[in-house]
Amino acid sequence: MVRPLSPDPCSLKPGRGAVGLYIHLPFCASRCAYCTFVTSTELGLLPRTISALCRELDLMGSRSGRPLATLYLGGGTPSLVPGGLLRQVFQALDRHFPRLPATEVTLEANPDDVTPERASAWADLGINRVSVGVQAFCDPVLAMLNRRHTAVQAREAVELLQRARFAVSVDLMLGLPGMSGGDLKATVSEVLRLRPGHVSVYLLEMDKPHALGRMAARRPDLFPDADAAAQQYLAVGRALVGAGYRHYEVSNYALPGELARHNLRYWRRRPVLSAGLAAHGQSGRRRWAAPDELPAYLEAVERGRLPRSWSSGLGEQEVLRERVMLGLRLSRGVREELVQACMAEAPAFREKMEDFLALRLARRSGDRVRLTPRGWLVSNELFAALW
Ligand SMILES: C[S@@+](CC[C@H](N)C(=O)[O-])C[C@H]1O[C@@H](n2cnc3c(N)ncnc32)[C@H](O)[C@@H]1O
Ligand code: SF4
């Protein structure tokens, strides 16, 4: 059940503890073949959108003003935003959201945007972590994905950011068309050689329409089947864990001390405010999202309103299910008593969970239940039984 709650979390009083803040920067130089994120290639709209974003931050800040534990600039392609416009965003932030010495400030970057000048401007703004969309260290695969960079550019971007002392995260994708076993090995060895502090590994998602989905309908032979993609996921995981990375979440690996603190806030259900087109936020039981159409977003903010396409509150049972689902995404798992409460609540989930335990896709450990890497691969089946 979804029921309305008030007030909007952006009206929470100052001094109630640090929060996370996600800012969506919805522009890209071109559209990648697999991407369904809310983003536009009409770069002429950037200045007006950034002005609206700053206004939104002012609207939020005048009601909240809480210090930031984490700030995440995602997209779209935040690395594409010219320095002057990015500075405006940070000026608006600094008017309302104090940053602490330990605030994690992440910017998503495409390799072709990473230059010494930009890296130095990012560091001057206080950005201390860069998440680089590498996808694969293999040029024919990158070309098929319509990426704008080569494997060499991706390697050089990571090296430049490491020399500039950013914490670096690398995104990889699996289940891609035309990626041979050799390409995958080359990608993994390049990652291990570069040794970024954090690696995200995503299996190609096909649930929303995109160009690769249409290609898969025409040329299924170019794509690994589900078993082969699963083998890729397990093999990459073994290689990263063997090299000292901790597989701490379904899609995420980190060296000690390098966990993505912003993303952990979502999985641990901590407050994350949001700003920008289509941005989603959460605080306690409340969830909300901004409109995902630019005209509706601009109109709301330019009229002095917080842009919301919906805002709702979770009921007690939904909170319980969400806790279990998010907890099982993490390697530390979730307290058994919560799993038991969900099993009592949802017979289909009980049945699935029992199957998972019997098949060793899940295991008990102390007072917790965790999924194994093979369990994570099929976790959608388990989570579907919860809703
Ligand atoms: C917001 S996007 C990327 C940020 C940046 N614009 C870039 O492309 O490098 C974050 C990551 O999601 C992953 N991703 C995007 N679409 C995906 C899909 N259909 N299936 C799986 N992973 C996807 C990619 O690894 C991508 O780097
Ligand atoms: S650059 Fe990133 S956000 Fe933009 S289309 Fe490509 S994957 Fe999507």
Tab-separated table of C-alpha atoms in Angstrom, residues 121-363:
chain	number	residue	atom	x	y	z
A	121	ALA	CA	38.806	21.881	-11.777
A	122	TRP	CA	36.886	18.948	-10.228
A	123	ALA	CA	39.400	18.690	-7.384
A	124	ASP	CA	39.131	22.465	-6.782
A	125	LEU	CA	35.369	22.073	-6.361
A	126	GLY	CA	35.928	19.393	-3.702
A	127	ILE	CA	35.092	16.363	-5.839
A	128	ASN	CA	37.123	13.506	-4.363
A	129	ARG	CA	35.782	10.416	-6.156
A	130	VAL	CA	35.193	9.763	-9.866
A	131	SER	CA	33.150	6.886	-11.251
A	132	VAL	CA	34.362	6.147	-14.771
A	133	GLY	CA	32.138	4.392	-17.320
A	134	VAL	CA	34.632	2.017	-18.900
A	135	GLN	CA	32.237	-0.858	-19.779
A	136	ALA	CA	34.940	-2.966	-21.497
A	137	PHE	CA	38.580	-2.645	-22.443
A	138	CYS	CA	37.934	-3.731	-26.006
A	139	ASP	CA	37.437	-1.399	-28.978
A	140	PRO	CA	35.047	-3.452	-31.189
A	141	VAL	CA	32.692	-3.951	-28.206
A	142	LEU	CA	32.884	-0.246	-27.295
A	143	ALA	CA	32.052	0.643	-30.903
A	144	MET	CA	29.048	-1.688	-30.845
A	145	LEU	CA	27.862	0.044	-27.644
A	146	ASN	CA	28.181	3.423	-29.393
A	147	ARG	CA	30.604	4.582	-26.721
A	148	ARG	CA	32.576	7.687	-27.569
A	149	HIS	CA	35.925	6.404	-26.307
A	150	THR	CA	38.467	3.682	-26.963
A	151	ALA	CA	40.003	1.232	-24.500
A	152	VAL	CA	43.215	3.284	-24.480
A	153	GLN	CA	41.284	6.463	-23.610
A	154	ALA	CA	39.557	4.609	-20.771
A	155	ARG	CA	42.893	3.347	-19.424
A	156	GLU	CA	44.462	6.820	-19.669
A	157	ALA	CA	41.444	8.421	-17.942
A	158	VAL	CA	41.700	6.030	-14.992
A	159	GLU	CA	45.463	6.543	-14.715
A	160	LEU	CA	45.128	10.323	-14.870
A	161	LEU	CA	42.489	10.331	-12.118
A	162	GLN	CA	44.563	7.994	-9.954
A	163	ARG	CA	47.633	10.248	-10.352
A	164	ALA	CA	45.416	13.188	-9.348
A	165	ARG	CA	44.554	11.208	-6.175
A	166	PHE	CA	40.827	10.792	-6.749
A	167	ALA	CA	39.195	7.676	-5.384
A	168	VAL	CA	38.335	5.888	-8.642
A	169	SER	CA	35.484	3.536	-9.430
A	170	VAL	CA	35.202	1.722	-12.769
A	171	ASP	CA	31.918	0.531	-14.351
A	172	LEU	CA	32.045	-2.672	-16.409
A	173	MET	CA	29.243	-4.351	-18.331
A	174	LEU	CA	28.787	-8.075	-19.052
A	175	GLY	CA	26.501	-10.007	-21.372
A	176	LEU	CA	27.550	-7.711	-24.195
A	177	PRO	CA	27.308	-8.577	-27.889
A	178	GLY	CA	30.479	-9.579	-29.669
A	179	MET	CA	32.530	-9.930	-26.476
A	180	SER	CA	34.714	-13.035	-26.735
A	181	GLY	CA	36.247	-14.909	-23.814
A	182	GLY	CA	39.549	-13.256	-24.787
A	183	ASP	CA	37.968	-9.769	-24.672
A	184	LEU	CA	36.612	-10.465	-21.212
A	185	LYS	CA	40.010	-11.723	-19.993
A	186	ALA	CA	41.718	-8.644	-21.422
A	187	THR	CA	39.155	-6.395	-19.698
A	188	VAL	CA	39.622	-8.098	-16.348
A	189	SER	CA	43.423	-8.057	-16.533
A	190	GLU	CA	43.423	-4.358	-17.387
A	191	VAL	CA	41.183	-3.671	-14.374
A	192	LEU	CA	43.448	-5.723	-12.124
A	193	ARG	CA	46.508	-3.922	-13.469
A	194	LEU	CA	44.925	-0.484	-12.894
A	195	ARG	CA	43.553	-1.591	-9.516
A	196	PRO	CA	40.867	1.091	-8.986
A	197	GLY	CA	39.535	1.154	-5.415
A	198	HIS	CA	36.038	0.260	-6.572
A	199	VAL	CA	34.548	-1.727	-9.464
A	200	SER	CA	30.867	-2.004	-10.463
A	201	VAL	CA	29.977	-4.936	-12.717
A	202	TYR	CA	26.581	-4.831	-14.416
A	203	LEU	CA	24.906	-7.526	-16.473
A	204	LEU	CA	23.333	-5.950	-19.553
A	205	GLU	CA	19.699	-5.161	-18.695
A	206	MET	CA	17.156	-5.587	-21.447
A	207	ASP	CA	13.914	-4.810	-19.604
A	208	LYS	CA	13.499	-1.313	-21.087
A	209	PRO	CA	13.704	-0.664	-24.836
A	210	HIS	CA	17.081	0.363	-26.244
A	211	ALA	CA	19.082	-0.108	-29.437
A	212	LEU	CA	20.883	-3.238	-28.169
A	213	GLY	CA	17.538	-4.819	-27.343
A	214	ARG	CA	16.417	-4.261	-30.930
A	215	MET	CA	19.722	-5.691	-32.142
A	216	ALA	CA	19.228	-8.767	-29.925
A	217	ALA	CA	15.830	-9.353	-31.563
A	218	ARG	CA	17.462	-9.322	-35.030
A	219	ARG	CA	20.812	-10.971	-34.220
A	220	PRO	CA	20.508	-13.106	-31.074
A	221	ASP	CA	23.623	-14.981	-32.218
A	222	LEU	CA	25.740	-11.925	-31.339
A	223	PHE	CA	24.755	-12.088	-27.658
A	224	PRO	CA	25.814	-14.537	-24.953
A	225	ASP	CA	22.839	-16.520	-23.632
A	226	ALA	CA	21.767	-16.187	-19.974
A	227	ASP	CA	24.033	-19.073	-18.856
A	228	ALA	CA	27.070	-17.647	-20.608
A	229	ALA	CA	26.397	-14.184	-19.154
A	230	ALA	CA	26.059	-15.766	-15.699
A	231	GLN	CA	29.413	-17.532	-16.199
A	232	GLN	CA	30.958	-14.165	-17.081
A	233	TYR	CA	29.560	-12.640	-13.861
A	234	LEU	CA	30.916	-15.488	-11.728
A	235	ALA	CA	34.325	-15.483	-13.469
A	236	VAL	CA	34.793	-11.711	-13.108
A	237	GLY	CA	33.730	-11.965	-9.460
A	238	ARG	CA	36.261	-14.748	-8.764
A	239	ALA	CA	39.049	-12.738	-10.404
A	240	LEU	CA	38.260	-9.575	-8.423
A	241	VAL	CA	37.855	-11.397	-5.114
A	242	GLY	CA	41.083	-13.313	-5.822
A	243	ALA	CA	42.828	-9.955	-6.251
A	244	GLY	CA	41.680	-8.677	-2.847
A	245	TYR	CA	38.397	-6.962	-3.721
A	246	ARG	CA	35.398	-7.532	-1.474
A	247	HIS	CA	32.181	-8.442	-3.292
A	248	TYR	CA	30.045	-6.375	-0.943
A	249	GLU	CA	26.919	-5.941	-3.064
A	250	VAL	CA	25.337	-7.755	-6.027
A	251	SER	CA	27.145	-5.551	-8.573
A	252	ASN	CA	29.869	-3.938	-6.515
A	253	TYR	CA	33.412	-4.757	-5.426
A	254	ALA	CA	35.766	-2.671	-3.317
A	255	LEU	CA	39.267	-2.729	-1.909
A	256	PRO	CA	39.361	-2.206	1.884
A	257	GLY	CA	38.036	1.234	2.845
A	258	GLU	CA	36.762	1.986	-0.684
A	259	LEU	CA	33.078	1.025	-0.448
A	260	ALA	CA	30.719	3.440	-2.243
A	261	ARG	CA	29.336	5.290	0.766
A	262	HIS	CA	26.634	7.073	-1.227
A	263	ASN	CA	25.242	3.871	-2.731
A	264	LEU	CA	25.387	2.184	0.668
A	265	ARG	CA	22.956	4.816	1.915
A	266	TYR	CA	20.284	3.472	-0.482
A	267	TRP	CA	20.877	-0.135	0.497
A	268	ARG	CA	20.844	0.747	4.213
A	269	ARG	CA	17.754	2.953	3.814
A	270	ARG	CA	19.485	6.118	5.009
A	271	PRO	CA	18.173	9.535	3.888
A	272	VAL	CA	19.186	10.627	0.405
A	273	LEU	CA	17.801	13.944	-0.841
A	274	SER	CA	17.596	14.526	-4.569
A	275	ALA	CA	17.757	17.327	-7.093
A	276	GLY	CA	17.519	17.509	-10.856
A	277	LEU	CA	15.413	16.015	-13.609
A	278	ALA	CA	13.980	12.587	-12.738
A	279	ALA	CA	15.996	12.384	-9.507
A	280	HIS	CA	14.614	10.038	-6.830
A	281	GLY	CA	15.016	10.612	-3.110
A	282	GLN	CA	14.218	8.819	0.147
A	283	SER	CA	13.994	9.668	3.808
A	284	GLY	CA	12.547	7.282	6.368
A	285	ARG	CA	9.292	5.996	4.916
A	286	ARG	CA	8.990	8.700	2.317
A	287	ARG	CA	9.976	8.297	-1.345
A	288	TRP	CA	9.679	10.873	-4.106
A	289	ALA	CA	10.769	11.646	-7.654
A	290	ALA	CA	11.091	14.685	-9.869
A	291	PRO	CA	9.365	14.689	-13.281
A	292	ASP	CA	11.339	12.945	-15.996
A	293	GLU	CA	10.285	15.387	-18.751
A	294	LEU	CA	12.422	18.510	-18.933
A	295	PRO	CA	9.544	20.976	-19.635
A	296	ALA	CA	7.590	19.796	-16.559
A	297	TYR	CA	10.713	19.933	-14.407
A	298	LEU	CA	11.676	23.434	-15.597
A	299	GLU	CA	8.163	24.771	-15.221
A	300	ALA	CA	7.826	23.581	-11.608
A	301	VAL	CA	11.186	24.986	-10.506
A	302	GLU	CA	10.846	28.233	-12.422
A	303	ARG	CA	7.520	28.803	-10.637
A	304	GLY	CA	9.291	28.332	-7.315
A	305	ARG	CA	7.973	24.829	-6.546
A	306	LEU	CA	9.909	21.698	-5.626
A	307	PRO	CA	9.564	19.499	-8.740
A	308	ARG	CA	7.700	16.313	-7.814
A	309	SER	CA	5.984	13.861	-10.141
A	310	TRP	CA	5.068	11.736	-7.143
A	311	SER	CA	5.723	11.480	-3.460
A	312	SER	CA	4.513	8.712	-1.211
A	313	GLY	CA	4.987	6.919	2.056
A	314	LEU	CA	5.647	3.232	2.660
A	315	GLY	CA	3.480	1.214	5.017
A	316	GLU	CA	5.043	-0.970	7.736
A	317	GLN	CA	4.973	-4.145	5.654
A	318	GLU	CA	6.558	-2.375	2.718
A	319	VAL	CA	9.348	-1.104	4.959
A	320	LEU	CA	9.961	-4.671	6.136
A	321	ARG	CA	10.070	-6.045	2.578
A	322	GLU	CA	12.318	-3.255	1.425
A	323	ARG	CA	14.698	-3.901	4.347
A	324	VAL	CA	14.916	-7.570	3.441
A	325	MET	CA	15.308	-6.990	-0.270
A	326	LEU	CA	17.968	-4.298	0.119
A	327	GLY	CA	19.729	-6.227	2.889
A	328	LEU	CA	19.986	-9.332	0.721
A	329	ARG	CA	21.715	-7.278	-1.988
A	330	LEU	CA	24.585	-6.807	0.468
A	331	SER	CA	27.151	-9.478	1.321
A	332	ARG	CA	26.529	-8.960	5.039
A	333	GLY	CA	22.931	-10.038	4.378
A	334	VAL	CA	20.020	-9.345	6.654
A	335	ARG	CA	18.974	-10.345	10.175
A	336	GLU	CA	17.185	-13.704	10.162
A	337	GLU	CA	14.310	-12.346	12.257
A	338	LEU	CA	13.460	-9.912	9.423
A	339	VAL	CA	13.534	-12.738	6.866
A	340	GLN	CA	11.283	-14.807	9.148
A	341	ALA	CA	8.840	-11.891	9.475
A	342	CYS	CA	8.693	-11.607	5.678
A	343	MET	CA	8.246	-15.358	5.286
A	344	ALA	CA	5.307	-15.244	7.689
A	345	GLU	CA	3.853	-12.386	5.684
A	346	ALA	CA	4.372	-13.699	2.131
A	347	PRO	CA	3.968	-17.483	1.516
A	348	ALA	CA	5.440	-17.228	-2.013
A	349	PHE	CA	8.563	-15.665	-0.505
A	350	ARG	CA	8.744	-18.409	2.154
A	351	GLU	CA	8.696	-21.054	-0.568
A	352	LYS	CA	11.372	-19.312	-2.654
A	353	MET	CA	13.580	-18.594	0.345
A	354	GLU	CA	13.419	-22.236	1.396
A	355	ASP	CA	14.409	-23.257	-2.160
A	356	PHE	CA	17.276	-20.771	-2.100
A	357	LEU	CA	18.558	-22.178	1.210
A	358	ALA	CA	18.227	-25.787	0.019
A	359	LEU	CA	20.027	-25.032	-3.252
A	360	ARG	CA	22.752	-23.061	-1.445
A	361	LEU	CA	21.797	-19.910	-3.245
A	362	ALA	CA	21.363	-18.471	0.246
A	363	ARG	CA	22.951	-19.427	3.542
